[in-house]
Tab-separated table of C-alpha atoms in Angstrom:
chain	number	residue	atom	x	y	z
A	188	UNK	CA	291.139	163.284	-15.444
A	189	UNK	CA	289.344	165.426	-18.385
A	190	UNK	CA	291.404	163.336	-20.904
A	191	UNK	CA	290.657	160.231	-19.020
A	192	UNK	CA	286.960	161.026	-19.586
A	193	UNK	CA	287.139	161.884	-22.972
A	194	UNK	CA	289.323	158.824	-23.903
A	195	UNK	CA	286.391	156.624	-22.354
A	196	UNK	CA	283.731	158.622	-24.289
A	197	UNK	CA	285.527	158.288	-27.575
A	198	UNK	CA	285.697	154.269	-27.097
A	199	UNK	CA	282.068	154.301	-26.310
A	200	UNK	CA	280.908	155.627	-29.641
A	201	UNK	CA	282.063	152.717	-31.793
A	202	UNK	CA	280.581	150.344	-29.359
A	203	UNK	CA	277.214	151.929	-29.238
A	204	UNK	CA	277.238	151.725	-33.200
A	205	UNK	CA	277.954	148.295	-33.119
A	206	UNK	CA	275.324	147.393	-30.636
A	207	UNK	CA	272.803	149.545	-32.458
A	208	UNK	CA	273.705	146.947	-35.700
A	209	UNK	CA	273.157	144.075	-33.930
A	210	UNK	CA	270.238	145.172	-31.906
A	211	UNK	CA	268.106	146.270	-34.945
A	212	UNK	CA	269.529	143.107	-37.207
A	213	UNK	CA	268.559	140.477	-34.223
A	214	UNK	CA	264.967	142.107	-33.933
A	215	UNK	CA	264.116	141.982	-37.634
A	216	UNK	CA	265.521	138.650	-37.774
A	217	UNK	CA	262.083	136.733	-37.005
A	218	UNK	CA	259.477	136.703	-39.926
A	219	UNK	CA	256.708	138.954	-40.065
A	220	UNK	CA	256.152	142.826	-38.976
A	221	UNK	CA	253.620	144.930	-37.609
A	222	UNK	CA	251.668	144.872	-41.031
A	223	UNK	CA	251.359	141.123	-40.509
A	224	UNK	CA	249.809	142.027	-37.080
A	225	UNK	CA	247.551	144.258	-38.740
A	226	UNK	CA	246.050	141.760	-41.135
A	227	UNK	CA	245.995	139.038	-38.547
A	228	UNK	CA	243.871	141.436	-36.569
A	229	UNK	CA	241.730	142.608	-39.764
A	230	UNK	CA	240.975	138.664	-40.181
A	231	UNK	CA	240.608	137.581	-36.828
A	232	UNK	CA	238.678	140.580	-35.263
A	233	UNK	CA	237.556	142.543	-38.363
A	234	UNK	CA	236.093	139.533	-40.167
A	235	UNK	CA	237.918	140.775	-43.355
A	236	UNK	CA	238.709	138.307	-45.866
A	237	UNK	CA	242.479	137.146	-46.478
A	238	UNK	CA	242.675	139.278	-49.697
A	239	UNK	CA	241.354	142.150	-48.429
A	240	UNK	CA	243.513	141.978	-45.021
A	241	UNK	CA	246.605	141.453	-47.131
A	242	UNK	CA	245.914	144.106	-49.409
A	243	UNK	CA	245.697	146.821	-46.522
A	244	UNK	CA	248.725	145.059	-44.932
A	245	UNK	CA	250.789	145.812	-47.920
A	246	UNK	CA	249.632	149.327	-48.183
A	247	UNK	CA	250.629	149.969	-44.705
A	248	UNK	CA	253.905	148.437	-45.112
A	249	UNK	CA	254.623	150.678	-47.978
A	250	UNK	CA	253.323	153.720	-46.365
A	251	UNK	CA	255.543	153.124	-43.232
A	252	UNK	CA	258.650	152.128	-44.925
A	253	UNK	CA	258.312	148.313	-43.706
A	254	UNK	CA	258.799	147.174	-47.524
A	255	UNK	CA	262.384	148.746	-47.549
A	256	UNK	CA	265.347	146.943	-47.336
A	257	UNK	CA	266.961	146.130	-43.987
A	258	UNK	CA	269.858	148.585	-44.333
A	259	UNK	CA	267.766	151.260	-45.695
A	260	UNK	CA	265.417	150.936	-42.506
A	261	UNK	CA	268.127	151.259	-40.195
A	262	UNK	CA	270.218	154.151	-41.987
A	263	UNK	CA	266.554	156.153	-41.858
A	264	UNK	CA	266.442	155.094	-38.168
A	265	UNK	CA	270.072	156.271	-37.336
A	266	UNK	CA	269.978	159.536	-39.452
A	267	UNK	CA	266.262	160.574	-37.943
A	268	UNK	CA	268.131	160.090	-34.283
A	269	UNK	CA	271.096	161.857	-34.892
A	270	UNK	CA	270.011	164.801	-37.043
A	271	UNK	CA	266.538	165.207	-35.484
A	272	UNK	CA	266.453	163.190	-32.550
A	273	UNK	CA	263.615	161.354	-34.111
A	274	UNK	CA	263.504	157.550	-32.792
A	275	UNK	CA	260.893	156.725	-35.193
A	276	UNK	CA	257.125	156.173	-35.002
A	277	UNK	CA	255.666	153.929	-32.790
A	278	UNK	CA	253.175	151.777	-34.940
A	279	UNK	CA	251.229	150.242	-32.177
A	280	UNK	CA	251.349	153.272	-29.490
A	281	UNK	CA	250.569	155.456	-32.565
A	282	UNK	CA	252.655	158.147	-31.430
A	283	UNK	CA	256.499	158.997	-31.778
A	284	UNK	CA	258.803	156.492	-30.038
A	285	UNK	CA	260.524	159.505	-28.450
A	286	UNK	CA	257.173	160.033	-26.202
A	287	UNK	CA	256.791	156.313	-25.516
A	288	UNK	CA	260.485	156.457	-23.964
A	289	UNK	CA	259.855	159.818	-22.415
A	290	UNK	CA	256.756	158.357	-20.650
A	291	UNK	CA	258.417	154.915	-19.440
A	292	UNK	CA	261.867	155.254	-18.931
A	293	UNK	CA	262.023	157.590	-16.064
A	294	UNK	CA	259.758	155.606	-14.247
A	295	UNK	CA	262.301	152.573	-14.978
A	296	UNK	CA	265.226	154.542	-14.020
A	297	UNK	CA	264.121	155.771	-10.971
A	298	UNK	CA	262.733	152.104	-9.720
A	299	UNK	CA	266.069	150.786	-10.785
A	300	UNK	CA	268.173	153.016	-9.041
A	301	UNK	CA	266.279	152.915	-5.638
A	302	UNK	CA	267.087	149.321	-5.955
A	303	UNK	CA	270.768	149.846	-6.649
A	304	UNK	CA	271.234	152.274	-3.848
A	305	UNK	CA	269.429	149.750	-1.402
A	306	UNK	CA	271.040	146.970	-2.745
A	307	UNK	CA	274.437	148.425	-2.559
A	308	UNK	CA	273.939	149.971	1.305
A	309	UNK	CA	272.358	146.529	2.368
A	310	UNK	CA	274.806	144.345	0.555
A	311	UNK	CA	277.807	145.894	1.409
A	312	UNK	CA	276.896	146.507	5.310
A	313	UNK	CA	275.797	142.545	5.284
A	314	UNK	CA	279.029	141.941	3.892
A	315	UNK	CA	281.026	143.782	6.388
A	316	UNK	CA	278.855	142.163	9.011
A	317	UNK	CA	279.565	138.741	7.916
A	318	UNK	CA	283.262	139.281	7.246
A	319	UNK	CA	284.013	140.815	11.000
A	320	UNK	CA	281.914	137.674	12.378
A	321	UNK	CA	283.538	134.984	10.015
A	322	UNK	CA	281.826	131.457	10.765
A	323	UNK	CA	279.370	132.766	13.346
A	324	UNK	CA	275.296	132.451	13.328
A	325	UNK	CA	275.135	135.898	12.022
A	326	UNK	CA	277.680	135.132	9.114
A	327	UNK	CA	275.585	131.887	8.111
A	328	UNK	CA	272.642	133.466	8.123
A	329	UNK	CA	273.395	136.165	6.010
A	330	UNK	CA	275.284	133.857	3.537
A	331	UNK	CA	271.898	131.840	3.439
A	332	UNK	CA	270.074	135.103	2.665
A	333	UNK	CA	272.688	135.867	-0.181
A	334	UNK	CA	272.256	132.221	-1.561
A	335	UNK	CA	268.618	132.641	-2.107
A	336	UNK	CA	268.870	136.030	-3.562
A	337	UNK	CA	271.292	134.665	-6.213
A	338	UNK	CA	269.474	131.463	-7.007
A	339	UNK	CA	265.797	131.877	-6.878
A	340	UNK	CA	264.537	133.552	-9.898
A	341	UNK	CA	263.164	136.885	-9.585
A	342	UNK	CA	260.009	136.237	-11.946
A	343	UNK	CA	259.397	133.425	-9.564
A	344	UNK	CA	259.249	135.751	-6.385
A	345	UNK	CA	256.992	138.333	-8.313
A	346	UNK	CA	254.368	135.208	-8.983
A	347	UNK	CA	254.468	134.244	-5.138
A	348	UNK	CA	253.899	137.751	-4.154
A	349	UNK	CA	251.316	138.399	-6.583
A	350	UNK	CA	249.584	135.107	-5.495
A	351	UNK	CA	249.826	136.179	-1.813
A	352	UNK	CA	248.497	139.591	-2.294
A	353	UNK	CA	245.433	138.640	-4.674
A	354	UNK	CA	244.066	135.547	-3.161
A	355	UNK	CA	245.072	135.992	0.507
A	356	UNK	CA	244.762	139.672	0.810
A	357	UNK	CA	242.316	140.532	-1.643
A	358	UNK	CA	244.663	143.125	-3.336
A	359	UNK	CA	242.701	144.457	-6.833
A	360	UNK	CA	244.818	147.387	-7.773
A	361	UNK	CA	247.989	145.525	-9.258
A	362	UNK	CA	249.310	146.987	-12.801
A	363	UNK	CA	249.390	150.437	-11.935
A	364	UNK	CA	251.452	153.297	-9.851
A	365	UNK	CA	248.660	154.413	-8.259
A	366	UNK	CA	245.337	153.832	-6.816
A	367	UNK	CA	242.330	155.295	-8.875
A	368	UNK	CA	241.818	158.013	-6.557
A	369	UNK	CA	245.274	159.360	-6.849
A	370	UNK	CA	245.474	158.887	-10.653
A	371	UNK	CA	245.206	162.650	-11.733
A	372	UNK	CA	245.974	164.091	-8.045
A	373	UNK	CA	248.933	166.392	-7.653
A	374	UNK	CA	251.810	165.066	-5.668
A	375	UNK	CA	250.921	164.983	-1.905
A	376	UNK	CA	252.277	163.054	1.200
A	377	UNK	CA	249.462	160.603	0.424
A	378	UNK	CA	250.058	159.817	-3.158
A	379	UNK	CA	253.476	159.173	-2.120
A	380	UNK	CA	252.377	156.796	0.350
A	381	UNK	CA	250.441	155.234	-2.546
A	382	UNK	CA	253.100	155.027	-4.691
A	383	UNK	CA	255.459	152.960	-2.318
A	384	UNK	CA	252.268	150.582	-1.774
A	385	UNK	CA	252.010	149.563	-5.252
A	386	UNK	CA	255.968	149.145	-6.207
A	387	UNK	CA	257.021	147.651	-3.174
A	388	UNK	CA	257.008	144.530	-4.345
A	389	UNK	CA	259.479	145.404	-7.598
A	390	UNK	CA	261.490	147.405	-5.545
A	391	UNK	CA	261.929	144.432	-2.717
A	392	UNK	CA	262.614	141.557	-5.472
A	393	UNK	CA	265.093	143.994	-7.294
A	394	UNK	CA	267.011	144.789	-4.100
A	395	UNK	CA	266.730	141.241	-2.857
A	396	UNK	CA	268.749	139.689	-5.648
A	397	UNK	CA	271.423	142.817	-6.182
A	398	UNK	CA	272.361	142.948	-2.473
A	399	UNK	CA	273.225	138.998	-2.653
A	400	UNK	CA	276.071	139.646	-4.936
A	401	UNK	CA	277.381	142.762	-3.120
A	402	UNK	CA	277.159	140.529	-0.026
A	403	UNK	CA	279.532	137.737	-1.321
A	404	UNK	CA	281.704	139.862	-3.015
A	405	UNK	CA	282.428	142.221	-0.341
A	406	UNK	CA	282.379	139.599	2.538
A	407	UNK	CA	285.212	137.596	0.053
A	408	UNK	CA	287.500	140.772	-0.447
A	409	UNK	CA	287.329	142.009	3.072
A	410	UNK	CA	288.224	138.661	4.584
A	411	UNK	CA	291.203	139.047	2.239
A	412	UNK	CA	292.032	142.139	3.068
A	413	UNK	CA	291.924	141.945	6.572
A	414	UNK	CA	294.831	139.394	6.350
A	415	UNK	CA	297.199	141.902	4.319
A	416	UNK	CA	300.305	143.307	5.870
A	417	UNK	CA	299.150	146.917	5.692
A	418	UNK	CA	296.355	145.980	7.911
A	419	UNK	CA	298.542	144.121	10.529
A	420	UNK	CA	300.810	147.466	10.577
A	421	UNK	CA	297.583	149.497	11.262
A	422	UNK	CA	296.855	147.155	13.897
A	423	UNK	CA	300.355	147.251	15.416
A	424	UNK	CA	300.024	151.123	15.422
A	425	UNK	CA	297.384	151.003	18.072
A	426	UNK	CA	294.544	151.891	16.006
A	427	UNK	CA	291.033	150.283	17.072
A	428	UNK	CA	289.535	147.294	15.273
A	429	UNK	CA	286.647	149.496	13.944
A	430	UNK	CA	289.104	151.917	12.829
A	431	UNK	CA	291.397	149.445	10.955
A	432	UNK	CA	288.016	147.856	9.137
A	433	UNK	CA	286.286	151.077	8.044
A	434	UNK	CA	289.601	153.069	7.158
A	435	UNK	CA	291.879	150.636	6.027
A	436	UNK	CA	290.209	147.388	4.918
A	437	UNK	CA	287.074	148.547	3.504
A	438	UNK	CA	288.077	150.894	0.987
A	439	UNK	CA	290.375	148.450	-0.353
A	440	UNK	CA	287.666	146.052	-0.220
A	441	UNK	CA	285.509	148.017	-2.425
A	442	UNK	CA	287.470	148.207	-5.558
A	443	UNK	CA	285.747	145.015	-7.332
A	444	UNK	CA	282.204	146.461	-6.294
A	445	UNK	CA	283.274	149.879	-7.804
A	446	UNK	CA	283.977	148.075	-10.817
A	447	UNK	CA	280.795	146.098	-10.746
A	448	UNK	CA	278.808	149.577	-11.027
A	449	UNK	CA	279.318	149.309	-14.638
A	450	UNK	CA	277.258	146.636	-15.245
A	451	UNK	CA	274.898	146.906	-12.185
A	452	UNK	CA	272.589	149.440	-13.830
A	453	UNK	CA	271.622	147.139	-16.541
A	454	UNK	CA	271.104	144.441	-14.350
A	455	UNK	CA	268.940	146.300	-11.910
A	456	UNK	CA	267.058	147.785	-15.133
A	457	UNK	CA	266.621	143.928	-16.347
A	458	UNK	CA	265.653	142.736	-12.999
A	459	UNK	CA	263.030	145.679	-12.657
A	460	UNK	CA	261.940	144.727	-16.123
A	461	UNK	CA	260.963	141.069	-15.187
A	462	UNK	CA	259.433	141.686	-12.200
A	463	UNK	CA	257.397	144.841	-13.593
A	464	UNK	CA	256.001	142.283	-16.578
A	465	UNK	CA	254.771	140.238	-13.843
A	466	UNK	CA	253.026	142.839	-12.267
A	467	UNK	CA	252.167	144.829	-15.475
A	468	UNK	CA	253.506	148.143	-14.321
A	469	UNK	CA	253.807	150.675	-17.223
A	470	UNK	CA	257.363	150.738	-17.410
A	471	UNK	CA	260.039	149.770	-20.322
A	472	UNK	CA	259.492	145.876	-19.457
A	473	UNK	CA	255.957	145.288	-20.623
A	474	UNK	CA	256.380	148.264	-23.383
A	475	UNK	CA	259.470	145.874	-25.097
A	476	UNK	CA	257.321	142.513	-24.910
A	477	UNK	CA	254.447	144.054	-26.361
A	478	UNK	CA	256.108	145.921	-29.156
A	479	UNK	CA	258.129	142.643	-29.858
A	480	UNK	CA	254.851	140.546	-29.591
A	481	UNK	CA	253.103	142.816	-32.116
A	482	UNK	CA	256.330	143.622	-34.328
A	483	UNK	CA	256.858	147.460	-33.401
A	484	UNK	CA	260.287	147.120	-34.347
A	485	UNK	CA	261.345	151.075	-33.375
A	486	UNK	CA	259.958	150.882	-30.019
A	487	UNK	CA	261.867	147.783	-29.499
A	488	UNK	CA	265.174	148.734	-30.998
A	489	UNK	CA	265.129	152.277	-29.224
A	490	UNK	CA	264.598	150.634	-25.802
A	491	UNK	CA	267.139	147.984	-26.313
A	492	UNK	CA	269.737	150.522	-27.363
A	493	UNK	CA	268.884	152.764	-24.345
A	494	UNK	CA	269.565	149.574	-22.203
A	495	UNK	CA	272.672	149.277	-24.278
A	496	UNK	CA	273.806	153.013	-23.610
A	497	UNK	CA	273.049	152.564	-19.678
A	498	UNK	CA	275.837	149.716	-19.590
A	499	UNK	CA	278.275	151.796	-21.705
A	500	UNK	CA	277.447	154.802	-19.123
A	501	UNK	CA	277.826	152.714	-16.218
A	502	UNK	CA	281.274	151.467	-17.151
A	503	UNK	CA	282.126	155.083	-17.771
A	504	UNK	CA	281.273	155.982	-14.153
A	505	UNK	CA	282.779	152.981	-12.751
A	506	UNK	CA	286.148	153.805	-14.573
A	507	UNK	CA	285.730	157.433	-13.092
A	508	UNK	CA	285.123	156.114	-9.555
A	509	UNK	CA	287.838	153.771	-9.624
A	510	UNK	CA	290.426	156.337	-10.858
A	511	UNK	CA	289.446	158.409	-8.245
A	512	UNK	CA	290.094	155.962	-5.481
A	513	UNK	CA	293.181	154.635	-7.085
A	514	UNK	CA	295.637	156.831	-8.593
A	515	UNK	CA	297.220	154.063	-10.534
A	516	UNK	CA	294.191	153.488	-12.484
A	517	UNK	CA	294.222	157.346	-13.344
A	518	UNK	CA	297.975	157.390	-14.490
A	519	UNK	CA	297.438	154.446	-16.661
A	520	UNK	CA	294.423	155.951	-18.326
A	521	UNK	CA	295.983	159.249	-18.881
A	522	UNK	CA	299.175	157.381	-20.363
A	523	UNK	CA	297.135	155.270	-22.743
């Protein structure tokens, strides 16, 4: 198993390198940078002339290395990450990018993992329930729920919830994790309840989209598995239907869902990002959009690289889980 893990990690390194190059190039492709943003701010809000603003923008570009060729900027960024753990300096937030990541990424991961756990538990349970009651009203109802979860855009659901909360329930504290009275207060049960009251729309929307996929896959695979020969053999041995389903059919129907774990974390992150942008929560989503808007390239590149790393880590975890459940996968990985 250790060799299996080392092979997966070694194969992930070049993938991560290619992703970092592609990410950095794509982000730098549009014209303009943060110095152009400064020039426009000096002209529009500071009342400076174009010549004076352009001179300050050029000086800022030279002072922060934005005038260097793109390959040089990329090499400096990667060398700083590898040798010093330095992801660059955020020009917009005016602090190290690592501080921005540490401030926003844990919140995003916690929300995404919460949504993933809820989506997996509820979606798999719904899939088992629908498959064991095929063509019943329960199956039709749950299939309708999964259809809505996979087709309705998450940003649309977020906009509807914002409209209802603001215009029908007069909720004013949107765009934060806590109410003003809990801002600097130590953790307590009241502060936790207040946190849930602020983030439940994000969790509900991302969970709704995730459970739809889990349910459809679980339902389809379980229906196929229930017709397999070894399941009929288990029934012939006198096992109860519940034991046949939970001990024999469900574990084998879970394989595609375990493989799906390799991409589910980035999927849940993007679901959280879309919703968090609508609710203006201080997570990764608004930081990515804001940094792209002003040309804060190092913040954008670092967050995109982190999202790419979550995809790689998710695939490694999925491989390990699948290898633990299916010895054939482990033997193939060790042989290769």
